[in-house]
Amino acid sequence: MSTVDQTREGDVLVLTINNPPVNAFSPGVPEGLHAGLDAAEGDAGVRSVVIIGGGRTFIAGADIKTFDLPREQAPDLRGFIARLDAFTKPTVAAIHGTALGGGLEVALACTYRVATRDAQLGLPEVKLGVLPGAGGTQRLPRVVGVPKALEMMLGGNPIKATEAKELGLVDELVEGDLREGAVAFARAHADERPLPRLSERRAEGGSPELFAAAREGIRKTHRGQLSPSLIIDLAEMATSQPFQEGWDAEARLFMQAKDSPQSRGLRHIFFAEREAGKIPGLTRDTPTTEIRAAGIIGAGTMGGGIAMNFLNAGIPVTIVETSQDALDRGLSVIRKNYENTAKKGRLTLEQVEGRMNLLTPTLDMGDLKDADIIIEAVFENMDVKKDIFTRLDAIAKPGAILATNTSTLDVNEIASVTSRPEQVIGLHFFSPANVMRLLEIVRADKTSDSVLATSLALARRIKKVGVVVGVCDGFVGNRMIHRYGDEARKLVEEGARPQDADAAMHALGLPMGPFEMSDMAGLDVGYLIRQHQAKVAGKPKPDGWLDRIVEAGRKGQKTQAGIYDYPDGRKPVPAASTDELLTTYRQEKGLQSREISQEEATERLVYSLVNEGARILEEGIAQRAGDIDVIYIYGYGFPAYRGGPMRYADEMGLKNVAAALEKYGQTPAPLLRQLADEGKTFEQWDWEKARG
Ligand code: T1G
């Protein structure tokens, strides 16, 4: 089987692309398609051509892995599309699965497009920090109009074939066998002349107001990103310039976007997210448990949010609480969340009822006896969790997975109270659990491969991004965020204002800085942990400036006052009382204040994450640097176009990172020091070799 098979169906030549898993436009595909067009051109008996994908989809786009190849080695998608546009016989794109990016651009250059009803069509390039670089910015506006084209290219989300049909992007929806339907369509349109070419149409619906609004919109939705504004420029050209002008400009601007650090960051995350699910020793043959029913202990904020993930995936949930009040409260929160989603038109009331009907509340933990997985989501206290797992061990059926949602506690210690530690795992959801996509899958010492593989499959099924982490205090995300918080507090002790540290993170692209995040989480949480840790360690009572803020009754957003004031209950406003408290504190402690630049604040905050991340890699708590990046993007709002903290450090150069850490009095982690000395990046670190 070649990359592109040619088969004659009477006077129609069918070109079938076979490049699993997603028929990306990889090396070999253009060659095969050109050979197919050559055959069609050279055979008078061929009156039309069908291009179809073998396997599960049409072409899912250019091969992202080839973006950094030298130009002469990269598949020439533009060259093929130019030939297709000029082809003298009718061509029909037969679309199933997804036609994305370059795949849709091939289809747009065909004479006609037919699709199965459930196919999806889109131009997601903006999500990779680039733009449709093979005619999409010029052809899509010419077929669906400028407003819809802008929505599709700036959002990067696909539309269903049924909508595409209404828009005229698809000429026919094929019921039954796509190949047969496409051949029949090609035969029926073989004699139509002149051949309709999208490149010869006008792009309708553009206006100065529309483009101005689009530019204003991306300032919020794509803050700091390059390619969205280029997309708007090109869409504008489609309305005012001849096709060839826009086509040529598109090539130039595509290269500019592709070579940007933002595109490198976004492409890094595209692959890192998929790599995170690959664990040495786990294969497609690793046995897994089918999850037909779930049990959740605790119907509070976390338990309720976790339950929603299962209900959304159609998995029945039995949820346990200790009192009817708590149960009723939990269920009403879940129902209210669904009703709010329905108000936004993203759920029907019938679907809300359908989900709620999958939920069985109970006060009796014994009702969990048939669950395939039970997730404990109760108070963060080891004794409480041990008691629950001891009871679960006697209740849960053989083979049931026993998971804890703890955010920091030792999963090995929890597993140790059961007779089945191989069935115990940590599933650390991030709040709000029904929204945040990150799931830290905490592999304990005795967790079996089967339980791990089942948890990874479950993460995909409930639409979470699962990252496997090891057992330590805070696992990966929270362990690093503690170092980041320490460094933020030190910045303030040295003279920065809290809003300076937060502003530095806003400038980097994070939605919130360290102190806005602390206020939102509640300052009392950290305060109690610090007091408890000092007491256990027999150390004096902590008296940091943040402790004093809490002791003044300012616990954060929930008390309308924390580090910031919240006059409207939500928006943080610098508080005079914090400035006064800091002035007093620094005087009492004899601290010398100094001006701290935004650059220093940014380096110290981000590199504190990176340095702890390097230690986490050395200890094997995270497998690869990309895993840490995925955690920070999906769990802590690190901008995806920066690629994550470890990728950001690679872009800065680890030599520079190590030097900056030393400049600020921090010791680079041994791995960071080693890679810096070797002139390597985290991405180049051979972690599998390092693990032996
Ligand atoms: N290039 C290379 N590899 C790709 C790929 C692509 N476009 N798409 C997927 N893969 C790999 C992926 O890494 C994984 O590999 C495997 O295929 C299965 O993917 C000029 C420049 C199509 C919806 O952005 O959205 O065209 O881990 O796990 O969940 O204008 O893949 O098995 O080794 O995601 O079923 C535009 C990206 C490119 C589409 C299927 N196209 N892909 O989802 O499988 S830029 C895209 C997806 C472009 C032109 C521009 C999804 C999917 P491995 P998967 P899935």
XYZ file of C-alpha atoms and ligand atoms in Angstrom:
747
model
C 0.000 0.000 0.000
C 1.531 3.285 -1.100
C 0.922 6.567 0.621
C -1.613 7.399 -2.098
C -3.505 4.620 -3.892
C -5.001 5.191 -7.358
C -8.154 3.258 -8.286
C -10.325 3.696 -11.351
C -14.074 3.722 -10.906
C -15.061 3.902 -14.583
C -14.314 7.456 -15.704
C -13.468 8.609 -12.167
C -9.971 8.268 -10.679
C -10.028 7.860 -6.881
C -6.904 8.921 -4.964
C -6.878 7.418 -1.467
C -4.405 8.809 1.065
C -2.993 6.231 3.473
C -0.888 8.029 6.083
C -2.141 6.874 9.466
C -3.102 7.888 12.032
C -4.565 11.164 10.712
C -3.447 11.421 7.059
C -1.257 14.432 7.834
C 0.336 15.927 4.730
C 3.648 14.187 5.431
C 6.517 13.483 3.026
C 5.213 10.975 0.474
C 1.675 12.339 0.450
C 2.268 15.204 -2.009
C 4.339 12.931 -4.227
C 1.524 10.384 -4.305
C -1.113 13.006 -5.016
C 0.947 14.564 -7.807
C 1.357 11.116 -9.347
C -2.412 10.748 -9.148
C -3.008 14.051 -10.929
C -0.412 13.077 -13.541
C -2.318 9.845 -14.161
C -5.611 11.726 -14.442
C -4.115 14.278 -16.807
C -2.580 11.630 -19.023
C -5.714 9.505 -19.379
C -8.532 10.838 -21.546
C -10.784 8.153 -20.064
C -10.556 9.914 -16.682
C -13.105 12.725 -16.598
C -12.929 13.613 -12.875
C -10.915 12.883 -9.714
C -11.895 12.091 -6.114
C -9.455 12.665 -3.234
C -10.366 10.708 -0.104
C -8.671 9.723 3.154
C -8.096 6.116 4.070
C -8.698 5.093 7.684
C -10.538 7.359 10.064
C -10.178 10.766 8.512
C -9.508 13.103 5.605
C -6.267 15.107 5.772
C -5.824 16.490 9.306
C -3.415 19.163 8.179
C 0.178 19.797 7.283
C 2.551 17.531 9.174
C 3.421 19.673 12.195
C 6.586 17.615 12.682
C 7.940 19.005 9.383
C 7.597 22.689 10.283
C 11.235 23.053 11.259
C 12.617 21.093 8.303
C 14.648 23.040 5.772
C 12.231 24.393 3.181
C 13.427 22.072 0.410
C 12.734 19.012 2.591
C 9.296 20.066 3.823
C 6.273 18.718 1.908
C 5.241 21.371 -0.635
C 1.579 21.791 0.283
C 1.326 25.159 -1.483
C 2.777 23.742 -4.679
C 0.246 20.927 -4.702
C -2.630 23.283 -3.971
C -1.585 25.665 -6.747
C -1.642 22.742 -9.175
C -4.977 21.572 -7.888
C -6.476 25.036 -8.351
C -5.355 25.103 -11.991
C -6.323 21.479 -12.717
C -8.436 21.171 -15.873
C -10.630 18.261 -14.751
C -13.153 18.432 -11.891
C -11.753 17.331 -8.523
C -13.884 16.305 -5.535
C -12.681 16.246 -1.918
C -14.510 13.428 -0.078
C -14.377 14.357 3.597
C -14.929 12.216 6.688
C -13.446 12.554 10.143
C -11.683 15.894 10.068
C -10.469 18.198 7.291
C -8.241 20.551 9.267
C -5.665 23.151 8.334
C -3.860 22.118 5.180
C -6.442 19.349 4.808
C -9.259 21.850 4.472
C -7.020 23.965 2.255
C -6.635 21.021 -0.134
C -10.406 20.613 -0.124
C -10.878 24.347 -0.769
C -8.670 24.076 -3.861
C -10.749 21.171 -5.169
C -13.613 21.953 -7.501
C -16.152 20.455 -5.114
C -16.398 19.164 -1.535
C -18.659 16.378 -0.275
C -18.729 15.139 3.298
C -20.312 12.758 5.733
C -22.778 14.396 8.112
C -20.501 13.985 11.172
C -17.321 15.260 9.506
C -15.632 18.384 10.879
C -13.920 21.147 8.909
C -11.663 23.813 10.356
C -8.541 25.946 10.220
C -6.914 25.482 13.678
C -3.548 26.948 12.739
C -3.907 29.835 15.213
C -3.700 27.249 18.002
C -0.204 26.437 16.785
C 0.804 30.084 16.616
C 0.640 30.126 12.831
C -1.996 30.900 10.188
C -3.555 28.986 7.303
C -0.537 29.065 4.983
C -1.831 27.281 1.885
C -4.642 29.487 0.698
C -7.022 29.221 3.633
C -6.941 32.935 4.483
C -7.853 33.729 0.885
C -10.281 30.969 -0.059
C -12.295 30.555 3.127
C -13.521 34.197 3.150
C -14.458 33.737 -0.515
C -16.777 30.847 0.271
C -18.240 31.418 3.771
C -17.900 35.212 3.890
C -15.463 37.268 5.947
C -17.272 37.220 9.332
C -17.548 33.420 9.481
C -14.050 32.966 8.085
C -12.609 35.246 10.769
C -14.533 33.375 13.460
C -13.177 30.043 12.213
C -9.585 31.180 11.728
C -9.270 33.206 14.959
C -11.095 30.665 17.114
C -9.431 27.732 15.410
C -12.417 25.515 16.145
C -13.927 23.254 13.496
C -17.515 23.382 12.296
C -19.717 20.387 11.561
C -20.308 19.346 7.950
C -23.999 20.155 8.331
C -23.159 23.787 9.061
C -20.544 23.738 6.296
C -23.250 22.617 3.878
C -25.462 25.536 4.892
C -22.532 27.886 4.355
C -21.794 26.444 0.917
C -18.395 25.182 2.110
C -19.618 21.640 1.415
C -21.555 20.983 -1.794
C -23.246 17.762 -0.708
C -23.699 15.688 2.434
C -23.272 12.032 1.590
C -25.495 9.560 3.404
C -24.207 5.965 3.265
C -20.827 5.103 1.718
C -18.726 8.243 1.258
C -16.566 6.834 -1.508
C -19.580 5.754 -3.568
C -21.311 9.059 -2.988
C -18.216 11.018 -3.973
C -17.706 9.002 -7.165
C -21.343 9.499 -8.131
C -21.037 13.246 -7.462
C -17.803 13.445 -9.485
C -19.394 11.606 -12.391
C -22.488 13.800 -12.294
C -20.383 16.995 -12.421
C -17.743 15.772 -14.893
C -18.913 17.986 -17.732
C -19.582 21.197 -15.828
C -17.616 24.083 -17.282
C -16.222 26.558 -16.485
C -14.878 24.771 -13.406
C -15.936 26.822 -10.331
C -12.826 28.095 -8.595
C -13.015 29.755 -5.167
C -9.946 31.791 -6.094
C -12.099 33.580 -8.692
C -14.844 34.594 -6.260
C -15.082 37.779 -4.206
C -14.865 37.694 -0.406
C -18.107 39.224 0.895
C -19.048 40.710 4.239
C -15.886 42.571 5.121
C -15.941 46.187 6.374
C -13.575 48.557 8.191
C -15.793 48.232 11.280
C -15.643 44.435 11.160
C -11.856 44.357 10.920
C -11.512 47.006 13.632
C -13.768 44.945 15.911
C -11.757 41.816 15.141
C -8.527 43.619 16.043
C -10.078 44.865 19.260
C -11.319 41.358 20.043
C -7.960 39.611 19.752
C -6.465 42.117 22.162
C -8.462 40.283 24.826
C -8.722 36.743 23.450
C -5.173 36.421 22.114
C -3.258 38.904 24.286
C 0.376 39.139 23.179
C 0.076 36.748 20.251
C 1.326 37.440 16.715
C -0.580 35.217 14.310
C -4.148 36.401 15.021
C -3.381 39.916 13.785
C -1.708 38.495 10.677
C -4.835 36.425 10.003
C -6.958 39.570 10.155
C -4.570 41.394 7.815
C -4.793 38.536 5.316
C -8.576 38.293 5.544
C -8.691 42.025 4.827
C -6.469 41.477 1.783
C -8.924 38.836 0.562
C -11.556 41.585 0.340
C -9.408 44.224 -1.320
C -6.644 42.560 -3.320
C -6.546 40.057 -6.190
C -6.238 36.454 -5.046
C -2.593 36.165 -6.145
C -1.567 39.123 -3.922
C -3.154 37.567 -0.875
C -1.758 34.142 -1.768
C 1.782 35.547 -1.974
C 1.440 37.628 1.207
C 0.127 34.589 3.052
C 3.327 32.644 2.341
C 5.454 35.442 3.718
C 3.415 35.989 6.856
C 3.126 32.240 7.471
C 6.917 31.942 7.631
C 7.065 34.936 9.996
C 4.534 33.317 12.340
C 6.044 29.839 12.062
C 9.490 31.088 13.104
C 8.130 32.912 16.168
C 8.869 31.710 19.738
C 5.090 31.651 20.213
C 4.607 29.059 17.492
C 7.499 27.011 18.848
C 5.850 27.165 22.275
C 2.421 26.148 21.026
C 3.792 23.329 18.877
C 5.832 22.125 21.843
C 2.675 21.911 23.906
C 0.731 20.201 21.113
C 3.162 17.287 21.232
C 3.955 17.512 24.977
C 0.276 17.041 25.801
C 0.256 13.812 23.771
C 3.649 12.645 25.046
C 2.472 13.058 28.656
C 0.189 10.085 28.160
C 3.080 7.813 27.171
C 4.592 5.870 30.053
C 7.512 3.452 29.532
C 6.233 -0.070 30.078
C 2.616 0.803 29.342
C 1.440 -0.341 25.923
C -1.891 -0.683 24.137
C -1.853 -4.282 25.476
C -1.637 -3.249 29.141
C -4.887 -4.546 30.664
C -7.325 -1.898 31.810
C -10.549 -1.900 33.823
C -13.721 -0.755 32.127
C -15.224 2.068 34.172
C -18.977 1.537 34.117
C -19.785 3.098 37.479
C -17.995 5.538 39.767
C -18.232 6.293 43.444
C -17.273 9.620 45.000
C -16.814 10.276 48.688
C -17.530 13.890 49.508
C -20.021 16.175 47.784
C -18.221 19.407 48.543
C -16.631 21.741 45.975
C -14.147 19.120 44.797
C -16.361 16.036 45.071
C -19.212 17.737 43.263
C -16.939 19.036 40.507
C -15.333 15.623 40.079
C -18.739 13.974 39.864
C -19.708 16.308 37.009
C -16.820 15.056 34.886
C -18.163 11.518 35.089
C -21.778 12.566 34.539
C -20.701 14.564 31.460
C -19.123 11.382 30.085
C -22.295 9.406 30.790
C -20.786 7.427 33.675
C -23.205 6.850 36.597
C -21.990 8.197 39.944
C -22.894 7.235 43.507
C -21.919 10.106 45.772
C -21.530 9.738 49.536
C -21.700 12.358 52.269
C -21.874 12.236 56.044
C -25.110 14.193 56.411
C -28.250 14.775 54.393
C -27.647 18.518 54.530
C -24.192 18.144 52.991
C -25.595 15.805 50.374
C -28.464 18.142 49.506
C -26.088 21.098 49.312
C -23.723 19.198 47.039
C -26.442 18.095 44.676
C -27.991 21.538 44.445
C -24.583 22.997 43.500
C -24.193 20.402 40.745
C -27.694 21.073 39.444
C -27.117 24.861 39.549
C -23.864 24.475 37.599
C -25.678 22.514 34.896
C -28.557 24.974 34.796
C -26.102 27.838 34.356
C -24.539 25.964 31.443
C -27.989 25.430 29.986
C -28.718 29.166 30.302
C -25.669 29.752 28.086
C -27.168 27.389 25.518
C -24.478 24.749 25.915
C -26.843 22.154 27.417
C -30.531 21.454 26.997
C -32.689 21.086 30.098
C -33.259 17.493 29.003
C -29.497 16.883 29.067
C -29.335 18.457 32.546
C -31.960 15.999 33.781
C -30.151 13.169 32.010
C -26.968 13.953 33.876
C -28.689 14.406 37.233
C -30.449 11.050 36.765
C -27.048 9.378 36.582
C -26.269 10.685 40.080
C -27.215 8.597 43.131
C -26.787 10.327 46.495
C -26.331 8.233 49.643
C -25.204 8.391 53.248
C -24.077 4.774 53.186
C -20.560 4.079 51.954
C -21.669 0.472 51.462
C -23.553 1.661 48.376
C -20.166 1.987 46.645
C -19.716 -1.781 46.568
C -20.376 -2.036 42.804
C -18.267 0.931 41.710
C -15.359 0.277 39.349
C -13.561 3.345 40.690
C -14.027 5.207 43.962
C -12.561 8.672 44.400
C -12.155 10.125 47.875
C -12.499 13.915 47.923
C -12.764 14.864 51.585
C -10.961 17.117 54.032
C -7.170 17.285 53.471
C -6.249 15.351 56.591
C -4.237 12.142 56.598
C -6.102 10.521 59.501
C -9.455 11.166 57.842
C -8.216 9.722 54.561
C -6.682 6.670 56.198
C -9.955 5.957 57.973
C -11.862 6.185 54.701
C -9.458 3.913 52.822
C -9.557 1.365 55.628
C -13.346 1.267 55.308
C -13.222 1.286 51.519
C -10.908 -1.707 51.554
C -13.687 -3.712 53.211
C -16.445 -2.407 50.926
C -15.064 -2.029 47.388
C -15.391 -4.934 45.002
C -12.269 -6.817 43.871
C -10.472 -4.902 41.120
C -12.040 -1.564 42.010
C -9.665 1.366 41.756
C -9.345 3.353 45.002
C -8.293 6.927 44.234
C -7.582 9.887 46.457
C -7.977 13.481 45.306
C -5.398 14.696 47.796
C -3.433 17.698 46.574
C -0.280 17.067 48.608
C -0.526 14.132 51.026
C 1.529 10.951 50.710
C -0.423 8.483 48.560
C 1.888 5.633 49.639
C 0.862 6.204 53.250
C -2.804 6.193 52.276
C -2.336 2.992 50.242
C -0.581 1.334 53.169
C -3.797 0.996 55.198
C -5.417 -1.151 52.491
C -4.885 -4.776 51.546
C -4.674 -3.720 47.905
C -2.072 -0.947 47.499
C -1.716 -1.939 43.827
C -5.282 -0.635 43.317
C -4.582 2.725 44.971
C -3.708 5.849 42.973
C -3.899 9.626 43.332
C -6.204 11.537 40.983
C -5.500 15.182 41.764
C -8.209 17.303 40.143
C -7.780 21.070 40.010
C -10.497 23.385 41.255
C -13.007 23.998 39.788
C -12.823 20.298 38.939
C -15.601 20.493 36.341
C -13.695 23.212 34.470
C -9.920 22.798 34.869
C -8.603 20.255 32.339
C -5.485 19.185 34.251
C -5.438 15.906 36.146
C -2.273 14.955 38.032
C -2.246 11.148 38.099
C -0.181 10.300 41.178
C 1.548 6.943 40.728
C 2.279 5.445 44.153
C 5.070 2.935 44.684
C 2.747 -0.054 44.429
C 0.201 1.270 41.902
C -0.158 -1.391 39.214
C 0.394 -0.712 35.515
C -3.212 -1.696 34.896
C -4.536 0.895 37.352
C -2.222 3.504 35.847
C -3.269 2.670 32.285
C -6.936 2.726 33.301
C -6.465 6.140 34.916
C -4.833 7.543 31.762
C -7.659 6.181 29.619
C -10.198 7.570 32.068
C -8.551 11.011 31.884
C -9.033 11.023 28.115
C -12.616 9.802 28.462
C -13.575 12.591 30.892
C -11.716 15.116 28.691
C -8.894 15.806 31.134
C -5.232 16.231 30.289
C -3.670 13.496 32.415
C -0.069 13.849 33.544
C 1.587 11.087 35.586
C 3.502 12.374 38.606
C 5.301 10.759 41.539
C 4.659 10.995 45.258
C 6.168 13.952 47.095
C 4.803 16.949 48.981
C 2.727 18.816 46.410
C 3.540 16.355 43.604
C 4.565 18.647 40.695
C 2.244 21.641 40.364
C 1.810 22.598 43.999
C 5.400 21.784 44.886
C 6.603 24.266 42.289
C 3.979 26.867 43.165
C 5.189 26.832 46.789
C 8.693 27.859 45.661
C 7.110 30.493 43.424
C 5.121 31.834 46.377
C 8.242 31.891 48.571
C 10.070 33.920 45.919
C 7.121 36.274 45.524
C 7.063 36.954 49.262
C 10.817 37.591 49.231
C 10.412 40.092 46.388
C 7.995 42.049 48.590
C 10.267 41.831 51.617
C 13.026 43.324 49.457
C 10.933 46.278 48.370
C 8.572 45.264 45.608
C 4.871 45.922 46.048
C 2.560 42.916 45.629
C 1.087 44.523 42.525
C 4.579 44.758 40.994
C 5.012 40.991 41.203
C 1.536 40.433 39.817
C 2.122 42.935 37.000
C 5.255 41.064 35.956
C 3.253 37.873 35.535
C 0.480 39.701 33.643
C 3.138 41.011 31.247
C 4.333 37.451 30.715
C 0.766 36.492 29.791
C -0.554 34.866 32.968
C -4.120 35.845 33.885
C -3.162 36.246 37.562
C 0.001 36.920 39.504
C 1.065 35.180 42.725
C -0.724 37.536 45.116
C -3.983 37.768 43.185
C -3.926 33.965 43.172
C -3.234 33.817 46.941
C -6.074 36.226 47.681
C -8.409 34.170 45.505
C -7.412 30.853 47.109
C -7.686 32.362 50.596
C -4.668 33.527 52.602
C -5.756 31.570 55.649
C -5.058 28.246 53.891
C -1.330 28.950 53.611
C -1.310 30.622 57.025
C -2.646 27.529 58.784
C -0.184 25.281 56.922
C 2.752 27.498 57.931
C 1.587 27.634 61.556
C 1.088 23.845 61.624
C 4.460 23.106 60.020
C 6.267 25.435 62.456
C 4.505 23.829 65.418
C 5.334 20.291 64.247
C 8.951 21.319 63.665
C 9.116 22.992 67.083
C 9.980 26.298 65.390
C 8.820 29.742 66.548
C 5.436 30.970 65.333
C 5.848 32.389 61.813
C 5.669 36.195 61.656
C 5.919 36.992 57.972
C 4.208 39.992 56.448
C 1.592 37.688 54.935
C 0.918 36.147 58.371
C 0.284 39.620 59.728
C -2.226 40.345 56.969
C -4.187 37.216 57.907
C -3.969 38.039 61.611
C -5.484 41.427 60.771
C -8.544 39.485 59.589
C -7.765 40.016 55.911
C -8.143 36.503 54.466
C -8.389 37.389 50.787
C -11.149 37.872 48.241
C -13.623 35.905 50.382
C -13.425 38.595 53.070
C -13.330 41.427 50.500
C -9.890 42.190 51.915
C -6.582 40.423 51.785
C -3.366 41.608 50.207
C -5.692 43.693 48.051
C -9.009 45.350 48.757
C -12.057 44.142 46.819
C -14.500 47.067 46.816
C -16.687 45.367 44.200
C -16.115 41.921 45.688
C -14.040 40.695 42.760
C -11.540 43.164 41.278
C -8.309 43.505 43.328
C -7.329 47.071 44.231
C -3.991 47.864 45.940
C -4.697 48.347 49.656
C -3.225 51.230 51.643
C -3.342 48.995 54.719
C -1.015 46.529 53.031
C 1.437 49.281 52.137
C 1.368 50.518 55.754
C 1.767 46.987 57.131
C 4.739 46.392 54.826
C 6.405 49.657 55.821
C 6.073 48.765 59.513
C 7.170 45.197 58.894
C 10.287 46.180 56.978
C 11.260 48.730 59.663
C 10.766 46.206 62.464
C 12.770 43.551 60.624
C 15.460 46.012 59.558
C 14.820 45.205 55.903
C 16.391 47.536 53.319
C 13.932 48.275 50.486
C 15.149 48.683 46.927
C 13.645 49.252 43.497
C 12.967 45.895 41.831
C 12.572 45.922 38.058
C 9.873 44.009 36.229
C 12.615 42.005 34.522
C 14.060 40.910 37.876
C 10.614 40.036 39.221
C 9.854 37.998 36.114
C 13.153 36.122 36.196
C 12.944 35.354 39.898
C 9.342 34.173 39.757
C 9.616 32.053 36.620
C 13.069 30.700 37.346
C 11.992 29.655 40.830
C 9.449 27.427 39.054
C 12.063 26.212 36.586
C 14.638 25.423 39.270
C 12.161 23.399 41.292
C 11.048 21.742 38.071
C 14.620 20.687 37.424
C 14.795 19.119 40.891
C 11.487 17.342 40.209
C 12.955 15.903 37.006
C 16.131 14.782 38.793
C 14.010 12.952 41.385
C 11.803 11.371 38.723
C 8.653 12.940 40.157
C 7.863 14.081 36.616
C 9.039 12.091 33.603
C 9.973 14.827 31.175
C 10.142 18.608 31.079
C 7.164 18.704 28.692
C 5.021 17.058 31.391
C 5.789 19.967 33.718
C 4.923 22.444 30.964
C 1.584 20.738 30.376
C 0.851 20.913 34.113
C 1.598 24.630 34.228
C -0.459 25.478 31.205
C -3.522 23.420 32.082
C -3.347 23.839 35.852
C -1.934 27.289 36.522
C -2.684 29.447 33.493
C 0.850 29.708 32.148
C 0.366 31.027 28.601
C 0.441 28.159 26.095
C 2.219 30.356 23.563
C 5.166 30.473 25.994
C 5.220 26.662 25.929
C 5.314 26.367 29.732
C 8.013 27.303 32.271
C 10.558 24.687 31.194
C 10.132 25.562 27.517
C 10.400 29.254 28.404
C 13.721 28.504 30.129
C 14.902 26.653 27.022
C 14.030 29.700 24.925
C 15.931 31.972 27.369
C 18.927 29.581 27.351
C 19.732 27.506 30.430
C 23.120 29.197 30.760
C 21.292 32.507 31.220
C 18.804 30.933 33.610
C 21.567 29.480 35.788
C 23.409 32.796 35.812
C 20.238 34.681 36.784
C 19.498 32.245 39.614
C 22.986 32.754 40.988
C 22.674 36.521 40.595
C 19.598 36.412 42.831
C 21.215 34.174 45.384
C 19.526 30.935 44.351
C 21.478 27.722 43.682
C 20.765 26.168 40.280
C 19.586 22.562 40.586
C 22.294 20.073 39.544
C 20.404 19.058 36.379
C 19.944 22.684 35.362
C 23.634 23.324 36.012
C 24.630 20.224 34.025
C 22.462 21.066 30.989
C 23.600 24.692 31.064
C 27.248 23.579 31.101
C 26.577 21.148 28.238
C 24.790 23.876 26.244
C 21.663 21.713 26.178
C 17.958 22.314 26.719
C 15.490 20.465 28.939
C 13.906 19.247 25.707
C 17.195 17.609 24.721
C 17.677 15.928 28.090
C 17.576 12.174 27.624
C 15.370 11.465 30.624
C 14.907 7.787 29.782
C 18.678 7.272 29.763
C 18.976 9.223 33.003
C 16.452 6.871 34.592
C 18.525 3.868 33.558
N 0.883 16.662 12.156
C 1.628 15.692 12.711
N 1.164 14.791 13.624
C -0.135 14.905 13.963
C -0.989 15.889 13.420
C -0.424 16.803 12.469
N -1.148 17.744 11.883
N -2.218 15.733 13.972
C -2.138 14.696 14.805
N -0.896 14.183 14.806
C -0.430 13.032 15.563
C -0.462 13.274 17.054
O 0.743 13.895 17.474
C -0.591 11.853 17.579
O 0.690 11.264 17.493
C -1.461 11.179 16.531
O -1.349 11.971 15.331
C -2.930 11.114 16.936
O -3.299 12.459 17.261
C -0.304 24.952 5.886
C 0.464 24.800 8.407
C -6.759 15.334 14.013
C -8.381 16.035 15.798
O -3.667 21.427 13.865
O -6.291 18.270 16.117
O -2.075 22.538 8.352
O 0.963 10.667 19.939
O -3.853 11.969 19.668
O -7.330 12.751 19.586
O -2.244 25.859 6.755
O -4.810 15.122 16.166
O 0.105 8.960 18.278
O 2.509 9.737 18.185
O -4.522 14.167 18.590
O -7.986 11.429 17.494
C -3.266 21.926 11.193
C -3.907 18.736 14.731
C -1.795 21.723 11.087
C -4.688 19.301 13.544
C -7.214 13.853 15.949
N -3.897 20.734 11.745
N -4.422 17.437 15.126
O -7.322 13.831 17.354
O -5.644 11.988 17.906
S -0.978 23.187 10.573
C -4.034 20.580 13.072
C -5.576 17.335 15.846
C -1.442 23.370 8.926
C -1.441 24.724 6.855
C -0.992 24.632 8.277
C -5.942 15.945 16.280
C -7.077 15.307 15.492
P 1.100 10.077 18.543
P -4.315 12.707 18.469
P -7.137 12.448 18.144
